[in-house]
PDB file of C-alpha atoms in Angstrom:
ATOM      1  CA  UNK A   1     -81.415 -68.395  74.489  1.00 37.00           C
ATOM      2  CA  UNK A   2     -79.310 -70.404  72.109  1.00 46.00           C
ATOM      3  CA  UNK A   3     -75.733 -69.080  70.768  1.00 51.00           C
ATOM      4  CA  UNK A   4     -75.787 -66.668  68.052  1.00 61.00           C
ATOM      5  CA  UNK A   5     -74.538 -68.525  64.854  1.00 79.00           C
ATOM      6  CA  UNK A   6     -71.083 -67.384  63.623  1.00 92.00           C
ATOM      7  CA  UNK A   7     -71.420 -65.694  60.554  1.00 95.00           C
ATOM      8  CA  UNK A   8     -70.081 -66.918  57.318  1.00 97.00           C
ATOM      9  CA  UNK A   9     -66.511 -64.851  57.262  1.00 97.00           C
ATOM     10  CA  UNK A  10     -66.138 -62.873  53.779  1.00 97.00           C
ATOM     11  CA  UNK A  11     -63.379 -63.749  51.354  1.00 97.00           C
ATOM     12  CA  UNK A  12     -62.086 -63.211  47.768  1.00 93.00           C
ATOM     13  CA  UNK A  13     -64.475 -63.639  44.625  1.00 95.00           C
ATOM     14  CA  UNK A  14     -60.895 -64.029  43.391  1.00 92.00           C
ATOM     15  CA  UNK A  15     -60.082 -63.405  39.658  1.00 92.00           C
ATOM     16  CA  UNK A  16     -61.689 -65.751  37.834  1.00 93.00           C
ATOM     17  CA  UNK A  17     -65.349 -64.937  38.093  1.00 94.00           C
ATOM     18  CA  UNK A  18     -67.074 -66.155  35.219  1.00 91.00           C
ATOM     19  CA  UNK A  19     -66.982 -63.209  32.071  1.00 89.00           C
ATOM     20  CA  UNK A  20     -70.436 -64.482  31.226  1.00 87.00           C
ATOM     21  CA  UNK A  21     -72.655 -66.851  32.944  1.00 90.00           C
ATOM     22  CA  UNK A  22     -72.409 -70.063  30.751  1.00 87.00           C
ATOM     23  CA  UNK A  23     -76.078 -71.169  29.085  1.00 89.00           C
ATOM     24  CA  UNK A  24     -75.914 -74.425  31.377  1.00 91.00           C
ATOM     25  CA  UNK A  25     -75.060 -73.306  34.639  1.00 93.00           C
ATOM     26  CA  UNK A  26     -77.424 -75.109  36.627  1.00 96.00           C
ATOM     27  CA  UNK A  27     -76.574 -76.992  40.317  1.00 97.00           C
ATOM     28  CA  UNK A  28     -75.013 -79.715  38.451  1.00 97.00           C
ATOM     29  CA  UNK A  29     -71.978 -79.020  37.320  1.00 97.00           C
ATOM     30  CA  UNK A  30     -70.736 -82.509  36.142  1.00 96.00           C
ATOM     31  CA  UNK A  31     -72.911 -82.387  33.661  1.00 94.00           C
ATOM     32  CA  UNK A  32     -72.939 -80.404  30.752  1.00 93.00           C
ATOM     33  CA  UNK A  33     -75.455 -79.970  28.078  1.00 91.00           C
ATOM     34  CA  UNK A  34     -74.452 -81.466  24.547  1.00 90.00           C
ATOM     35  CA  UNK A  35     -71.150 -83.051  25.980  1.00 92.00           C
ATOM     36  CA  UNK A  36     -71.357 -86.989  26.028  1.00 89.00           C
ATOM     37  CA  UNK A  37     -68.937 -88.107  28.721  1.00 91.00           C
ATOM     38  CA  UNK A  38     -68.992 -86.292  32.838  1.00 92.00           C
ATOM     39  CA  UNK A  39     -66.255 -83.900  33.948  1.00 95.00           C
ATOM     40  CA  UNK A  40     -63.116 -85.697  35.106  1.00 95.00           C
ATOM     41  CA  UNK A  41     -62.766 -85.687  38.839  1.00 96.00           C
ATOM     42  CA  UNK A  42     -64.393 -87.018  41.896  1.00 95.00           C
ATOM     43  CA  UNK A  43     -67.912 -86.346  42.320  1.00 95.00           C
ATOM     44  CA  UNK A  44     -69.438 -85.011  45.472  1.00 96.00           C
ATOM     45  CA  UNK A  45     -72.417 -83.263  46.286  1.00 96.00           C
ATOM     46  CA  UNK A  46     -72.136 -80.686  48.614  1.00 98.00           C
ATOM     47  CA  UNK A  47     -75.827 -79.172  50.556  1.00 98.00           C
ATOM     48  CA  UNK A  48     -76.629 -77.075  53.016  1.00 98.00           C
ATOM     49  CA  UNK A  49     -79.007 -74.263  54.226  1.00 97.00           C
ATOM     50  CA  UNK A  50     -78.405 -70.546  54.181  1.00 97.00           C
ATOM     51  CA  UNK A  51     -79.917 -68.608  57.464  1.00 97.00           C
ATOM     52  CA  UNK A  52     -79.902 -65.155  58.304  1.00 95.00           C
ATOM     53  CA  UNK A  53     -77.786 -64.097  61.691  1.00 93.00           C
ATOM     54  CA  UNK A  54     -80.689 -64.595  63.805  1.00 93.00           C
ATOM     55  CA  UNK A  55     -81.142 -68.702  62.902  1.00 94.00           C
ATOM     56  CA  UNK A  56     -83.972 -67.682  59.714  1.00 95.00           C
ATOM     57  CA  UNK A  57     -84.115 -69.948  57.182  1.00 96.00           C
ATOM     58  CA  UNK A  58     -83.408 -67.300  53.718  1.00 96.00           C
ATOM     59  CA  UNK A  59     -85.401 -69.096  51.133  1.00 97.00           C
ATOM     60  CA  UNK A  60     -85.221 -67.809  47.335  1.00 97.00           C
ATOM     61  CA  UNK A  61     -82.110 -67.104  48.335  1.00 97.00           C
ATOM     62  CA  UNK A  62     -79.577 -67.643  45.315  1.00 97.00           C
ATOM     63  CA  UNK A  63     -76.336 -69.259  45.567  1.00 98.00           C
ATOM     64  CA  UNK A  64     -74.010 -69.461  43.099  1.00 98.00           C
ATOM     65  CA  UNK A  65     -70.664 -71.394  43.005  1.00 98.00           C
ATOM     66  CA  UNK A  66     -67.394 -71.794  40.733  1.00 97.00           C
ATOM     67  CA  UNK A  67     -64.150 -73.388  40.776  1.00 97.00           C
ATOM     68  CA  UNK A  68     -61.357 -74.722  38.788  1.00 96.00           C
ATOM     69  CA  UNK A  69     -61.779 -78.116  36.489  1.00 97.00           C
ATOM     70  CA  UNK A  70     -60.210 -81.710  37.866  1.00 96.00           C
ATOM     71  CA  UNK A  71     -56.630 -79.779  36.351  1.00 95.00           C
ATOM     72  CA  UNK A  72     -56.644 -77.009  38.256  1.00 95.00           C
ATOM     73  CA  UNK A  73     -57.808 -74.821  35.970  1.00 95.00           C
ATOM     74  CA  UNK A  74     -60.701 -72.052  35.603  1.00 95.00           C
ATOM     75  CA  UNK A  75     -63.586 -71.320  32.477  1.00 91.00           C
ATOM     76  CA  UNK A  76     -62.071 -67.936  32.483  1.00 91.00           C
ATOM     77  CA  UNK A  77     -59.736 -66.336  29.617  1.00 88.00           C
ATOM     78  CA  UNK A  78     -57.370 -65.220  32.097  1.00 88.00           C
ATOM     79  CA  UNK A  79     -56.424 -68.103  33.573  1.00 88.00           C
ATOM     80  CA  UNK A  80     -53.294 -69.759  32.205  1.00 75.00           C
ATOM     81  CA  UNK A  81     -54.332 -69.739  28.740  1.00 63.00           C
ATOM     82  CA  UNK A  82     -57.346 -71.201  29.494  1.00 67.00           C
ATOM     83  CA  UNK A  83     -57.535 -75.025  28.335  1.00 83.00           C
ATOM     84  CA  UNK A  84     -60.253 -76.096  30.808  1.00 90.00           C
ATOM     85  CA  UNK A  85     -62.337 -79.207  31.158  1.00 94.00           C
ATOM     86  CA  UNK A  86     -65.066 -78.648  28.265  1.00 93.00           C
ATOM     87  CA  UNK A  87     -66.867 -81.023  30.441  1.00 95.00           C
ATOM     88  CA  UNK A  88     -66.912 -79.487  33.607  1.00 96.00           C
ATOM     89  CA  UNK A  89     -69.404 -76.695  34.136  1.00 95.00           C
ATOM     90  CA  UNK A  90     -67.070 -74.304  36.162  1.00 95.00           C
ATOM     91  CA  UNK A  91     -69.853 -72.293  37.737  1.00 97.00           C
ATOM     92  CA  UNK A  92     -73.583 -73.734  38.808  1.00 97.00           C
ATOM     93  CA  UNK A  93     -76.383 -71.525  40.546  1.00 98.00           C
ATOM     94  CA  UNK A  94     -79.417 -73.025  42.256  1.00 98.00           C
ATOM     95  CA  UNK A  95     -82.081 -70.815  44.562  1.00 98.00           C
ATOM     96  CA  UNK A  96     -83.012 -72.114  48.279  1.00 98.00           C
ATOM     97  CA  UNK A  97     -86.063 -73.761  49.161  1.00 98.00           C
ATOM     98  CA  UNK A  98     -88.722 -72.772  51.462  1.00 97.00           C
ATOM     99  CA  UNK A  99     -85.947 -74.191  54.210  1.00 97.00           C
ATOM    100  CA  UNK A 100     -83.166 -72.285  53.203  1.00 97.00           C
ATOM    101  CA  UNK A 101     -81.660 -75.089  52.042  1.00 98.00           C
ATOM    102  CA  UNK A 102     -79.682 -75.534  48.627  1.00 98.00           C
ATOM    103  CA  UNK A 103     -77.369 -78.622  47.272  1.00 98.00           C
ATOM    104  CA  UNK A 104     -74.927 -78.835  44.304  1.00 98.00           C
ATOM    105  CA  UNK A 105     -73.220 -81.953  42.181  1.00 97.00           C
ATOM    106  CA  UNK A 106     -69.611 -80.979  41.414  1.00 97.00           C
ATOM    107  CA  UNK A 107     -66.130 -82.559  41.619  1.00 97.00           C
ATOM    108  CA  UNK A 108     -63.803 -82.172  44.718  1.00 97.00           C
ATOM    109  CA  UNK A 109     -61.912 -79.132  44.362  1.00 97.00           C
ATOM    110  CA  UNK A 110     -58.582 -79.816  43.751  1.00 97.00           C
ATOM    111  CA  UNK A 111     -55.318 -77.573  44.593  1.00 97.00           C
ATOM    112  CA  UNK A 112     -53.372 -75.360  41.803  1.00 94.00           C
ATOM    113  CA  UNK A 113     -50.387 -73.155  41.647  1.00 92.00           C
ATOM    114  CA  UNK A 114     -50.856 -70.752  45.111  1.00 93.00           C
ATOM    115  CA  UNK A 115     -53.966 -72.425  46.364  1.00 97.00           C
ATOM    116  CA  UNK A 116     -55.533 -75.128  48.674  1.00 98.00           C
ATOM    117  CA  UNK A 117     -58.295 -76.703  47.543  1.00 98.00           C
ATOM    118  CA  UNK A 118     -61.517 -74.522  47.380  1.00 98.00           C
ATOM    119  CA  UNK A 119     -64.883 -73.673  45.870  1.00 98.00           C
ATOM    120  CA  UNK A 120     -66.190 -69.909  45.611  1.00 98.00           C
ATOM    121  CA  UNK A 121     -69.822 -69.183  46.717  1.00 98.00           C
ATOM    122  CA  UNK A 122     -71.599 -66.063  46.116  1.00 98.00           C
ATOM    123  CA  UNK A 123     -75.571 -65.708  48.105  1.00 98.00           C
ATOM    124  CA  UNK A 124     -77.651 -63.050  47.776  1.00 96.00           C
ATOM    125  CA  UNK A 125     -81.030 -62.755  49.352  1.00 93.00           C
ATOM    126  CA  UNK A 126     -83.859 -60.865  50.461  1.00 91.00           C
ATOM    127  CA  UNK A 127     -83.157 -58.754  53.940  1.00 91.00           C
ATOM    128  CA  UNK A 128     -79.370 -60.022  53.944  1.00 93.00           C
ATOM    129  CA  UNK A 129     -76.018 -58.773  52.946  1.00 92.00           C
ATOM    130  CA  UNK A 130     -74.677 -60.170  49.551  1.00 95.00           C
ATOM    131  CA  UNK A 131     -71.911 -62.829  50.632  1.00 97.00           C
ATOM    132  CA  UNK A 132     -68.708 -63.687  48.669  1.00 98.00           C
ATOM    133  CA  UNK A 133     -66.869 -66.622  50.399  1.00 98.00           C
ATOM    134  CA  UNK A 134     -64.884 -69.786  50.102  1.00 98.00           C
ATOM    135  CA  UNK A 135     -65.173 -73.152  51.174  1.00 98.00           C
ATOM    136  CA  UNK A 136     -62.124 -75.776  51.937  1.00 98.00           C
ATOM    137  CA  UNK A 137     -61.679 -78.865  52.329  1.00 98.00           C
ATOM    138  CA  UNK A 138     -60.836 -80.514  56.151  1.00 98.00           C
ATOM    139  CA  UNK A 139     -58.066 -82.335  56.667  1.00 97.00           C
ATOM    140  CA  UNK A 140     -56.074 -80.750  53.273  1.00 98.00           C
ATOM    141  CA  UNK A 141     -53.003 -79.863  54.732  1.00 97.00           C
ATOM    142  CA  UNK A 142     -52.090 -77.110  52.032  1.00 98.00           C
ATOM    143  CA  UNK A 143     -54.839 -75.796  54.388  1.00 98.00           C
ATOM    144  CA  UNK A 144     -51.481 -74.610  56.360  1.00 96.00           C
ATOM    145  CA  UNK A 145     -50.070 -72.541  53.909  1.00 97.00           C
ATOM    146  CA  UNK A 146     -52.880 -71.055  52.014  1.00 98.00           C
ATOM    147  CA  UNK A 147     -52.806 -67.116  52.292  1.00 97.00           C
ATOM    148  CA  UNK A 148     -56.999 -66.994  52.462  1.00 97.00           C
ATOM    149  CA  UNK A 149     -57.679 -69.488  54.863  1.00 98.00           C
ATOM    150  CA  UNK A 150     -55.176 -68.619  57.235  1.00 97.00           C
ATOM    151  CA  UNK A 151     -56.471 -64.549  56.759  1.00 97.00           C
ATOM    152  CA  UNK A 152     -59.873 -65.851  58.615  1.00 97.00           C
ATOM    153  CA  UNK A 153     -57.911 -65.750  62.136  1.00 96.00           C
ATOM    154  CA  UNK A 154     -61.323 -66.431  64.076  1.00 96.00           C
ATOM    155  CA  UNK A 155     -60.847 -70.210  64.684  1.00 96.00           C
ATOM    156  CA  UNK A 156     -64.998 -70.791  64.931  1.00 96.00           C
ATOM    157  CA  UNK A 157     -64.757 -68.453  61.618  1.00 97.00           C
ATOM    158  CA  UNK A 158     -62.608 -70.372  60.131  1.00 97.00           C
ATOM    159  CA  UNK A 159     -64.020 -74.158  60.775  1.00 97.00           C
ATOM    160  CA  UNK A 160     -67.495 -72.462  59.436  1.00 97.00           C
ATOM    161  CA  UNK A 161     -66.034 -72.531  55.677  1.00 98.00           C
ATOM    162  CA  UNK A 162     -63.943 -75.964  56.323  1.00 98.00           C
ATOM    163  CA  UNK A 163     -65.764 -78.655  55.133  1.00 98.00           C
ATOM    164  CA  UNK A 164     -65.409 -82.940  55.907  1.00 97.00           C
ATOM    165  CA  UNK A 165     -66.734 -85.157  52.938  1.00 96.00           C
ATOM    166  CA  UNK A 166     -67.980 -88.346  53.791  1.00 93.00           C
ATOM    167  CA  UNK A 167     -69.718 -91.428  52.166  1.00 89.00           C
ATOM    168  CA  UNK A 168     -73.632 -90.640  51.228  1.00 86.00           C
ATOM    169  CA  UNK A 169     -76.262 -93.000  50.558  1.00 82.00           C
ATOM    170  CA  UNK A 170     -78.463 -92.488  47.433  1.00 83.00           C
ATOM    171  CA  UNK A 171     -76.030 -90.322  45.499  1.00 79.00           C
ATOM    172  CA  UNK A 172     -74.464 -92.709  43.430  1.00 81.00           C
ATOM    173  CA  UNK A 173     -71.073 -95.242  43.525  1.00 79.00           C
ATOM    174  CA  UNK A 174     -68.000 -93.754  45.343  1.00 83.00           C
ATOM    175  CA  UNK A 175     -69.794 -90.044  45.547  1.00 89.00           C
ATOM    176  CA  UNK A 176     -69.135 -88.465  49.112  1.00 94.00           C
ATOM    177  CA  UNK A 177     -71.087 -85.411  50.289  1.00 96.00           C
ATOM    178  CA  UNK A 178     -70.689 -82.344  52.559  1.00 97.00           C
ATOM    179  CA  UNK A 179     -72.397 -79.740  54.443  1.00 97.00           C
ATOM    180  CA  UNK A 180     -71.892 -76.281  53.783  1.00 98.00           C
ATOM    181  CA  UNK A 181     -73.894 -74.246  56.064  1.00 98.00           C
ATOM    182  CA  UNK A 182     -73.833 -70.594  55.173  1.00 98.00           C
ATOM    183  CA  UNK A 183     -74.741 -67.453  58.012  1.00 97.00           C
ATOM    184  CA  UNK A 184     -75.579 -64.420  56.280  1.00 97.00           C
ATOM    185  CA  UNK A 185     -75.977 -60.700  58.272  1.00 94.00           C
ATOM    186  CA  UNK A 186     -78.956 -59.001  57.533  1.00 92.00           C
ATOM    187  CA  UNK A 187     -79.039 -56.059  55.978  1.00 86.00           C
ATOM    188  CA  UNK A 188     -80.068 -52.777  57.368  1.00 67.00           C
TER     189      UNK A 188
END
């Protein structure tokens, strides 16, 4: 029998979930609607598949992510005045395919004031627990000092939301791409 996948540990949807879900918040979020130039930043595309604790593909699943702009800062009135990239999307949602398996076009998060590097993910799914999470970056060494990441004490837990970018071919000049595979319990 194989190993039992480790589950996706649970963290913070932190503060700045967005108020309301902006009219373009598809799985691209370098992109937005009416604006004429991308988001500042460097592009990646992070994929992956979300699977239920006993290795099922979840497909329809919905997985939503959001993070802070190329400055550091959130779509979300409270955050420091606000002031964020008008061409960054902030927050994308896409729904897995038959597979489980899901993919966004964003920028690389980037540290601010208290934080490593991160993106939020939210999935929800049929037969499965709602997850809130967070994924970092490897090799950041903020990493070290981060308050959330160093709350997931399970070393397996922890590598499950740490994420390597690497060159990609097909996604465009200079874009890198990660895996972000997702575990999800199922619900009772």
């Amino acid at each position: 029998r194989a190993a039992q996948a480790v589950l996706t540990p649970r963290q913070s949807a932190g503060p700045f979930y967005p108020v309301r879900i902006p009219a373009d918040s598809d799985n691209n979020l370098v992109e937005v609607t009416g604006r004429p130039a991308p988001a500042a930043g460097e592009v990646v595309q992070i994929h992956g598949n979300v699977r239920d604790d006993r290795g099922r593909p979840l497909a329809g699943a919905r997985v939503e992510i959001w993070q802070c702009d190329a400055f550091g800062r959130y779509h979300h009135p409270n955050d420091r005045g606000g002031g964020a990239d008008p061409t960054f999307q902030g927050f994308g949602q896409t729904v897995t395919d038959v597979e489980g398996s899901y993919g966004f076009r964003t920028i690389k998060p980037v540290p601010y004031p208290g934080r490593t590097p991160h993106i939020h993910f939210a999935v929800a799914g049929p037969g499965v627990e709602r997850l809130t999470t967070q994924m970092y970056l490897a090799g950041e060494p903020r990493n070290d000092r981060d308050f959330l990441y160093n709350a997931i004490r399970d070393p397996a837990a922890r590598d499950a939301v740490t994420v390597a970018f690497g060159p990609a071919a097909g996604l465009g000049a200079g874009v890198q791409a990660g895996r972000f595979d997702l575990v999800l319990r199922r619900s009772l």
